[in-house]
Amino acid sequence: MSEASARRVAIQTATSRTVRSLPRQVDAEGRPARVSQTFASRVFHGERMKQRLPPEIFARWSETVEAGHRLDRPVADAIAHAVKEWALEQGASHFCHWFHPMTGSTAEKHDSFLWFDNNGRPIEKFTGGMLLQSEPDASSFPSGGMRSTFEARGYTAWDPTSPMFLMEGPSGRTLVIPSAFLGYHGESLDEKAPLLRSMECLSKASSKLCTLLGKPAARITATVGPEQEYFVVDKAWAALRPDLTVAGRTVLGASAPKGQSLEDHYFGSIPTRVLALMEEVEFELYALGVWAKTRHNEVAPGQFELAPVFTEANVAADHNQLVMRTLRSVADRHGFAMLLHEKPFAGVNGSGKHVNWSMQTSSGENLLDPGHNPAENLRFLAFLAATLLGVYRHSGVLRASIASHGNDFRLGANEAPPAIISVFLGDFLTKIADGIVSGQVANLAPGQAMIELGVSRLPAIAQDNTDRNRTSPFAFTGNKFEFRAVGSSASISFPTACLNAAVTDGVEQLIRWIEGGDDVMTAVRRALTESTPVRFDGNGYSAEWVVEAERRGLPHARNTPSALGLLNTEAARTLFERTGVLSKDELHSRYDVRLELYNKKVEIESDVLKELVDTYVIPSLIAEEQALVGASGTLAASRSGAVAAAGADLLAARNAVDAAVAGASGEGLMAVASYYCASVVPALQTLRNACDAAERIVADHRWSLPKYREMLFVNG
Ligand code: ADP
Ligand code: MG
């Protein structure tokens, strides 16, 4: 079978799949089951711990977690026993510490509960020690040079604030213990520890500010709701595309005659096969306690979204990893390939992860909710001003936090936030902020100022006034901010940790001003005044904004290497050290790991594109050329000319890639990354353009790679 006819077979496969559905869930009486009845059935959550632990142990556990202290051994032993019994009842045979290495995904090593008693008879055993800590042989994870080989082993430690759960295997279950991954001297080798530390510093500072504002709150939690965008294509197509297989995106492919120009997909009716996929994904996520809330078609053909209800930032980060993993595995069962890449297809929208973010008191009050009385209004303004100040002062760090090879293809492109961090507030709030900056209410008592400014009217107005501007990377949406620049395949942990750290700095500055004698409104005014340049409500995609942003002195890093450069600064080191989120070495390791990842991604894409050119595109062109040998007539002659020209362009571009790759020089990860970005990436783009031109003239039956129109539109 020729490769081109493999494409025909794929059409057959993709169009003749049957829809996979689950049996309808019913309760004991045979009535349709309600999600609320089975939600979190596989989670060892607080309620379940309370039922299964002696009351004094449960109380000590709650206190320890609330205070952020280490668990002592007797408590850990009791919890280990209870969770083991529960897991065994549920059919689990193994447990694993599940962690988030700096690769951005997750890692796990399974251990059996199986042990033996004094008589050598088999038993199931799980102790507090085994729960709290394990030592995986994890020396191959990236550490950014932090670990020397003689102490290469790291250990994982349970994060007791994220509940344990059962992972389903084909024939068994595994107890999963959400964990942090640390080196021998306690240095963080993962995404989790910095996130937890950032939540801690934000809580401390915010709680202090709440006290200064006269509304004390013991603990503040960063809340996050990440909306996840994704593409699906039939597996039959993906299997025939080496680029999708190894790079997660298409590195060549001529645009389909129809892309998203008719805008007929967005919020359209969900294709049945995809709906079946979503239903099964949700079914699994509900059991895991993930609050999957909304599902809809996104803008590009084949693009969809899943949004959860918000929760504590660290739990949201764990849940988002579960969402990505569940999407992948369920898609496979439905004959789909799940594409979480930021830009799987050129010419149509890419995918992001809109990280909705706010801060909440332990009694559930949202600090970014304008509130119902002057005191709440004042608190709202103070935290809003602190957020703006933090984002303004550390917009470089925030830009760096979302930098990746994949996101480079998305930022600034169709419907994607630009590579400059700015904040959208909406008309009404902008008027309020401007009013404060200009001193309009400077001499009024806070209560009177709130009335004068109309803050109390904000909740009603915010609902329809905000969230209109899709071009802003960081937008206020009524009672939270939406950090839209995060990439769809990325872990939300690092961007969230950076945001928490940045806002902590803003909050601490407000505290210093107030403690130094400013009244609250004066401190708010200073913060709003200083951060004025970061506020921008206009069109973030326009060329004028780039010029204007540079005039305002906002960092504009157009690509990953220059964005990562913003992590390697004194300002960044000071922020992370002062907040305790990352030590100097830990920060440097993130910088190194991210640069290295970028370099590897460029190398992979360059290799796969060259392979596609040499083993697919050129053979197709040769076949086309051969077919025209000896053919006569004006059509054939003009076609031969076109094929020859396309071939010549292609070869030149192919050689240019070799030359660019060979020309790499310079020492160190940053030098290589900068070189790749300036020389190799553009050469790959030129080669891709030559391939796409060839695709447009080679006879369809001689083109072996699935085409955009098939991958985007022929999915059963
Ligand atoms: P919108 O349609 O304006 O984006 P939604 O209410 O649909 O607003 O929320 C979108 C996402 O934002 C959801 O994931 C939601 O859970 C999350 N979200 C809502 N409130 C908060 C909050 N206080 N903190 C963090 N995330 C939030
Ligand atoms: Mg939204």
CSV table of N, CA and C in Angstrom, one decimal, residues 400-508:
chain,number,residue,atom,x,y,z
A,400,ALA,N,8.0,35.8,31.5
A,400,ALA,CA,8.9,34.7,31.5
A,400,ALA,C,8.2,33.4,31.9
A,401,SER,N,7.2,33.6,32.8
A,401,SER,CA,6.6,32.4,33.4
A,401,SER,C,5.7,31.6,32.4
A,402,ILE,N,5.4,32.3,31.3
A,402,ILE,CA,4.5,31.6,30.3
A,402,ILE,C,5.3,31.4,29.0
A,403,ALA,N,6.6,31.6,29.1
A,403,ALA,CA,7.4,31.4,27.9
A,403,ALA,C,7.7,29.9,27.6
A,404,SER,N,7.4,29.5,26.4
A,404,SER,CA,7.8,28.2,25.9
A,404,SER,C,7.8,28.2,24.4
A,405,HIS,N,8.5,27.2,23.9
A,405,HIS,CA,8.6,27.1,22.4
A,405,HIS,C,7.2,27.0,21.8
A,406,GLY,N,6.3,26.3,22.4
A,406,GLY,CA,4.9,26.2,21.8
A,406,GLY,C,4.2,27.5,21.9
A,407,ASN,N,4.3,28.2,23.0
A,407,ASN,CA,3.6,29.5,23.2
A,407,ASN,C,4.2,30.6,22.2
A,408,ASP,N,5.4,30.4,21.8
A,408,ASP,CA,5.9,31.4,20.8
A,408,ASP,C,5.1,31.4,19.5
A,409,PHE,N,4.5,30.3,19.2
A,409,PHE,CA,3.7,30.3,17.9
A,409,PHE,C,2.3,30.9,18.1
A,410,ARG,N,2.0,31.1,19.4
A,410,ARG,CA,0.6,31.5,19.7
A,410,ARG,C,0.6,33.0,20.1
A,411,LEU,N,1.5,33.4,21.0
A,411,LEU,CA,1.4,34.8,21.5
A,411,LEU,C,1.4,35.8,20.4
A,412,GLY,N,0.5,36.6,20.4
A,412,GLY,CA,0.4,37.7,19.3
A,412,GLY,C,-0.2,37.2,18.1
A,413,ALA,N,-0.5,35.9,18.0
A,413,ALA,CA,-1.2,35.4,16.8
A,413,ALA,C,-2.7,35.5,16.9
A,414,ASN,N,-3.5,34.9,16.0
A,414,ASN,CA,-4.9,34.9,16.1
A,414,ASN,C,-5.5,34.8,17.5
A,415,GLU,N,-6.3,35.7,18.0
A,415,GLU,CA,-7.0,35.5,19.2
A,415,GLU,C,-6.1,35.2,20.4
A,416,ALA,N,-4.8,35.4,20.3
A,416,ALA,CA,-3.9,35.1,21.4
A,416,ALA,C,-3.4,36.4,22.0
A,417,PRO,N,-3.3,36.4,23.3
A,417,PRO,CA,-2.8,37.6,24.0
A,417,PRO,C,-1.4,37.9,23.5
A,418,PRO,N,-1.0,39.2,23.4
A,418,PRO,CA,0.3,39.5,22.9
A,418,PRO,C,1.4,39.2,23.9
A,419,ALA,N,2.6,39.4,23.5
A,419,ALA,CA,3.7,39.0,24.3
A,419,ALA,C,4.1,40.1,25.3
A,420,ILE,N,3.3,41.2,25.4
A,420,ILE,CA,3.5,42.3,26.4
A,420,ILE,C,2.5,42.1,27.5
A,421,ILE,N,2.9,42.1,28.7
A,421,ILE,CA,2.0,41.9,29.8
A,421,ILE,C,1.4,43.3,30.1
A,422,SER,N,0.0,43.4,30.0
A,422,SER,CA,-0.7,44.6,30.4
A,422,SER,C,-2.0,44.1,31.1
A,423,VAL,N,-2.6,45.1,31.7
A,423,VAL,CA,-3.8,44.7,32.5
A,423,VAL,C,-5.0,45.5,31.9
A,424,PHE,N,-6.1,44.7,31.7
A,424,PHE,CA,-7.4,45.3,31.3
A,424,PHE,C,-8.3,45.5,32.5
A,425,LEU,N,-8.8,46.7,32.7
A,425,LEU,CA,-9.7,46.9,33.8
A,425,LEU,C,-11.2,47.1,33.4
A,426,GLY,N,-11.4,47.5,32.2
A,426,GLY,CA,-12.8,47.9,31.8
A,426,GLY,C,-13.0,49.4,32.1
A,427,ASP,N,-14.0,50.0,31.3
A,427,ASP,CA,-14.3,51.4,31.4
A,427,ASP,C,-14.5,51.9,32.8
A,428,PHE,N,-15.4,51.2,33.5
A,428,PHE,CA,-15.9,51.7,34.8
A,428,PHE,C,-14.8,51.7,35.8
A,429,LEU,N,-14.1,50.6,35.9
A,429,LEU,CA,-13.0,50.5,36.9
A,429,LEU,C,-11.9,51.5,36.5
A,430,THR,N,-11.7,51.6,35.2
A,430,THR,CA,-10.6,52.6,34.8
A,430,THR,C,-11.0,54.0,35.3
A,431,LYS,N,-12.2,54.3,35.2
A,431,LYS,CA,-12.7,55.6,35.6
A,431,LYS,C,-12.4,55.8,37.1
A,432,ILE,N,-12.7,54.8,37.9
A,432,ILE,CA,-12.4,54.8,39.3
A,432,ILE,C,-10.9,55.0,39.6
A,433,ALA,N,-10.1,54.1,38.9
A,433,ALA,CA,-8.7,54.2,39.1
A,433,ALA,C,-8.1,55.6,38.7
A,434,ASP,N,-8.6,56.1,37.6
A,434,ASP,CA,-8.1,57.4,37.1
A,434,ASP,C,-8.5,58.5,38.1
A,435,GLY,N,-9.8,58.3,38.6
A,435,GLY,CA,-10.3,59.3,39.6
A,435,GLY,C,-9.4,59.3,40.9
A,436,ILE,N,-9.0,58.2,41.3
A,436,ILE,CA,-8.1,58.1,42.5
A,436,ILE,C,-6.7,58.7,42.2
A,437,VAL,N,-6.2,58.3,41.0
A,437,VAL,CA,-4.9,58.8,40.7
A,437,VAL,C,-4.9,60.3,40.6
A,438,SER,N,-5.9,60.9,40.0
A,438,SER,CA,-5.9,62.4,39.8
A,438,SER,C,-6.3,63.1,41.1
A,439,GLY,N,-6.5,62.4,42.1
A,439,GLY,CA,-6.7,63.1,43.4
A,439,GLY,C,-8.2,63.5,43.6
A,440,GLN,N,-9.1,63.1,42.8
A,440,GLN,CA,-10.5,63.5,42.8
A,440,GLN,C,-11.1,63.3,44.2
A,441,VAL,N,-10.7,62.2,44.9
A,441,VAL,CA,-11.4,61.9,46.2
A,441,VAL,C,-10.4,62.0,47.3
A,442,ALA,N,-9.2,62.6,47.1
A,442,ALA,CA,-8.1,62.6,48.0
A,442,ALA,C,-8.5,63.0,49.4
A,443,ASN,N,-9.3,64.0,49.5
A,443,ASN,CA,-9.6,64.5,50.9
A,443,ASN,C,-10.8,63.9,51.6
A,444,LEU,N,-11.4,63.0,51.0
A,444,LEU,CA,-12.6,62.4,51.6
A,444,LEU,C,-12.3,61.2,52.5
A,445,ALA,N,-13.2,61.0,53.4
A,445,ALA,CA,-13.0,59.8,54.3
A,445,ALA,C,-13.3,58.6,53.4
A,446,PRO,N,-12.7,57.4,53.7
A,446,PRO,CA,-12.8,56.3,52.8
A,446,PRO,C,-14.2,55.9,52.4
A,447,GLY,N,-15.1,55.9,53.4
A,447,GLY,CA,-16.5,55.6,53.1
A,447,GLY,C,-17.1,56.5,52.1
A,448,GLN,N,-16.9,57.8,52.3
A,448,GLN,CA,-17.4,58.8,51.4
A,448,GLN,C,-16.8,58.7,50.0
A,449,ALA,N,-15.5,58.4,50.0
A,449,ALA,CA,-14.8,58.2,48.7
A,449,ALA,C,-15.4,57.1,47.9
A,450,MET,N,-15.7,56.0,48.6
A,450,MET,CA,-16.3,54.8,47.9
A,450,MET,C,-17.6,55.2,47.2
A,451,ILE,N,-18.4,56.0,48.0
A,451,ILE,CA,-19.7,56.4,47.4
A,451,ILE,C,-19.5,57.3,46.2
A,452,GLU,N,-18.6,58.3,46.4
A,452,GLU,CA,-18.2,59.2,45.4
A,452,GLU,C,-17.7,58.5,44.1
A,453,LEU,N,-16.9,57.5,44.3
A,453,LEU,CA,-16.3,56.8,43.2
A,453,LEU,C,-17.3,55.8,42.5
A,454,GLY,N,-18.3,55.5,43.3
A,454,GLY,CA,-19.3,54.5,42.7
A,454,GLY,C,-18.9,53.1,42.8
A,455,VAL,N,-17.9,52.8,43.7
A,455,VAL,CA,-17.4,51.4,43.7
A,455,VAL,C,-18.5,50.4,44.0
A,456,SER,N,-19.4,50.9,44.9
A,456,SER,CA,-20.5,50.0,45.3
A,456,SER,C,-21.4,49.5,44.1
A,457,ARG,N,-21.4,50.3,43.1
A,457,ARG,CA,-22.2,50.0,41.9
A,457,ARG,C,-21.4,49.0,41.0
A,458,LEU,N,-20.2,48.8,41.3
A,458,LEU,CA,-19.3,48.0,40.4
A,458,LEU,C,-19.8,46.6,40.2
A,459,PRO,N,-20.3,45.8,41.2
A,459,PRO,CA,-20.6,44.4,40.9
A,459,PRO,C,-21.7,44.3,39.8
A,460,ALA,N,-22.7,45.2,39.8
A,460,ALA,CA,-23.7,45.1,38.8
A,460,ALA,C,-23.2,45.5,37.4
A,461,ILE,N,-22.3,46.5,37.4
A,461,ILE,CA,-21.8,46.9,36.2
A,461,ILE,C,-20.7,46.0,35.6
A,462,ALA,N,-19.9,45.4,36.6
A,462,ALA,CA,-18.8,44.6,36.1
A,462,ALA,C,-19.2,43.5,35.3
A,463,GLN,N,-20.3,42.9,35.6
A,463,GLN,CA,-20.8,41.7,34.9
A,463,GLN,C,-20.8,41.9,33.4
A,464,ASP,N,-21.4,43.0,32.9
A,464,ASP,CA,-21.4,43.1,31.5
A,464,ASP,C,-20.4,44.1,30.9
A,465,ASN,N,-19.7,44.7,31.8
A,465,ASN,CA,-18.7,45.7,31.3
A,465,ASN,C,-17.3,45.1,31.1
A,466,THR,N,-17.0,44.1,31.8
A,466,THR,CA,-15.6,43.5,31.7
A,466,THR,C,-15.6,42.3,30.8
A,467,ASP,N,-14.5,41.8,30.6
A,467,ASP,CA,-14.3,40.6,29.8
A,467,ASP,C,-14.7,40.8,28.3
A,468,ARG,N,-14.8,42.0,27.9
A,468,ARG,CA,-15.1,42.2,26.5
A,468,ARG,C,-13.8,42.2,25.7
A,469,ASN,N,-12.7,42.5,26.3
A,469,ASN,CA,-11.5,42.6,25.6
A,469,ASN,C,-10.7,41.3,25.6
A,470,ARG,N,-10.8,40.6,24.4
A,470,ARG,CA,-10.1,39.3,24.3
A,470,ARG,C,-8.7,39.5,24.0
A,471,THR,N,-8.2,40.7,23.8
A,471,THR,CA,-6.8,40.9,23.4
A,471,THR,C,-5.9,41.2,24.6
A,472,SER,N,-6.4,41.2,25.8
A,472,SER,CA,-5.6,41.5,26.9
A,472,SER,C,-5.1,40.2,27.6
A,473,PRO,N,-3.8,40.2,27.9
A,473,PRO,CA,-3.2,39.0,28.5
A,473,PRO,C,-3.6,38.8,30.0
A,474,PHE,N,-4.1,39.9,30.6
A,474,PHE,CA,-4.4,39.8,32.0
A,474,PHE,C,-5.6,40.8,32.3
A,475,ALA,N,-6.7,40.2,32.3
A,475,ALA,CA,-8.0,41.0,32.3
A,475,ALA,C,-8.8,40.8,33.6
A,476,PHE,N,-9.3,41.9,34.1
A,476,PHE,CA,-10.2,41.9,35.2
A,476,PHE,C,-11.6,41.5,34.7
A,477,THR,N,-12.2,40.4,35.3
A,477,THR,CA,-13.4,39.9,34.8
A,477,THR,C,-14.5,39.9,35.9
A,478,GLY,N,-14.7,41.1,36.5
A,478,GLY,CA,-15.8,41.3,37.5
A,478,GLY,C,-15.4,41.0,38.9
A,479,ASN,N,-14.8,39.9,39.2
A,479,ASN,CA,-14.4,39.6,40.6
A,479,ASN,C,-13.1,38.7,40.7
A,480,LYS,N,-12.4,38.7,39.6
A,480,LYS,CA,-11.1,37.9,39.5
A,480,LYS,C,-10.4,38.4,38.3
A,481,PHE,N,-9.1,38.0,38.2
A,481,PHE,CA,-8.3,38.3,37.0
A,481,PHE,C,-8.2,37.0,36.2
A,482,GLU,N,-8.1,37.2,34.9
A,482,GLU,CA,-7.9,36.1,34.0
A,482,GLU,C,-6.5,36.3,33.3
A,483,PHE,N,-5.6,35.4,33.7
A,483,PHE,CA,-4.3,35.4,33.1
A,483,PHE,C,-4.4,34.5,31.8
A,484,ARG,N,-4.5,35.2,30.7
A,484,ARG,CA,-4.8,34.4,29.5
A,484,ARG,C,-3.6,34.0,28.7
A,485,ALA,N,-2.4,34.4,29.1
A,485,ALA,CA,-1.3,34.2,28.2
A,485,ALA,C,-0.7,32.8,28.5
A,486,VAL,N,-1.2,32.1,29.5
A,486,VAL,CA,-0.6,30.7,29.8
A,486,VAL,C,-0.9,29.8,28.6
A,487,GLY,N,0.1,28.9,28.3
A,487,GLY,CA,0.0,28.0,27.2
A,487,GLY,C,-0.9,26.8,27.6
A,488,SER,N,-1.5,26.2,26.6
A,488,SER,CA,-2.5,25.1,26.8
A,488,SER,C,-1.8,23.8,27.4
A,489,SER,N,-0.6,23.6,27.0
A,489,SER,CA,0.1,22.4,27.5
A,489,SER,C,0.9,22.6,28.7
A,490,ALA,N,1.0,23.8,29.2
A,490,ALA,CA,1.9,24.1,30.3
A,490,ALA,C,1.2,23.7,31.6
A,491,SER,N,2.1,23.5,32.6
A,491,SER,CA,1.6,23.4,34.0
A,491,SER,C,1.2,24.8,34.4
A,492,ILE,N,0.2,24.9,35.2
A,492,ILE,CA,-0.2,26.2,35.7
A,492,ILE,C,0.6,26.6,36.9
A,493,SER,N,1.4,25.7,37.4
A,493,SER,CA,2.0,26.0,38.7
A,493,SER,C,3.0,27.2,38.7
A,494,PHE,N,3.9,27.2,37.7
A,494,PHE,CA,4.9,28.2,37.7
A,494,PHE,C,4.3,29.6,37.4
A,495,PRO,N,3.4,29.7,36.4
A,495,PRO,CA,2.8,31.0,36.2
A,495,PRO,C,2.0,31.5,37.4
A,496,THR,N,1.3,30.6,38.1
A,496,THR,CA,0.6,30.9,39.3
A,496,THR,C,1.5,31.3,40.4
A,497,ALA,N,2.6,30.6,40.6
A,497,ALA,CA,3.5,30.9,41.6
A,497,ALA,C,4.1,32.3,41.4
A,498,CYS,N,4.4,32.6,40.1
A,498,CYS,CA,5.0,33.9,39.8
A,498,CYS,C,4.0,35.0,40.1
A,499,LEU,N,2.7,34.8,39.7
A,499,LEU,CA,1.7,35.8,40.0
A,499,LEU,C,1.5,36.0,41.5
A,500,ASN,N,1.5,34.9,42.2
A,500,ASN,CA,1.3,35.0,43.7
A,500,ASN,C,2.5,35.8,44.3
A,501,ALA,N,3.7,35.5,43.8
A,501,ALA,CA,4.9,36.2,44.3
A,501,ALA,C,4.8,37.7,43.9
A,502,ALA,N,4.4,38.0,42.7
A,502,ALA,CA,4.4,39.4,42.3
A,502,ALA,C,3.3,40.2,43.1
A,503,VAL,N,2.2,39.6,43.3
A,503,VAL,CA,1.1,40.3,44.1
A,503,VAL,C,1.5,40.4,45.5
A,504,THR,N,2.2,39.4,46.1
A,504,THR,CA,2.8,39.5,47.4
A,504,THR,C,3.6,40.8,47.5
A,505,ASP,N,4.4,41.0,46.5
A,505,ASP,CA,5.3,42.2,46.6
A,505,ASP,C,4.4,43.5,46.6
A,506,GLY,N,3.4,43.5,45.8
A,506,GLY,CA,2.5,44.6,45.7
A,506,GLY,C,1.8,44.8,47.1
A,507,VAL,N,1.4,43.7,47.7
A,507,VAL,CA,0.7,43.8,49.0
A,507,VAL,C,1.7,44.3,50.0
A,508,GLU,N,2.9,43.8,50.0
A,508,GLU,CA,3.9,44.2,51.0
A,508,GLU,C,4.2,45.7,50.9
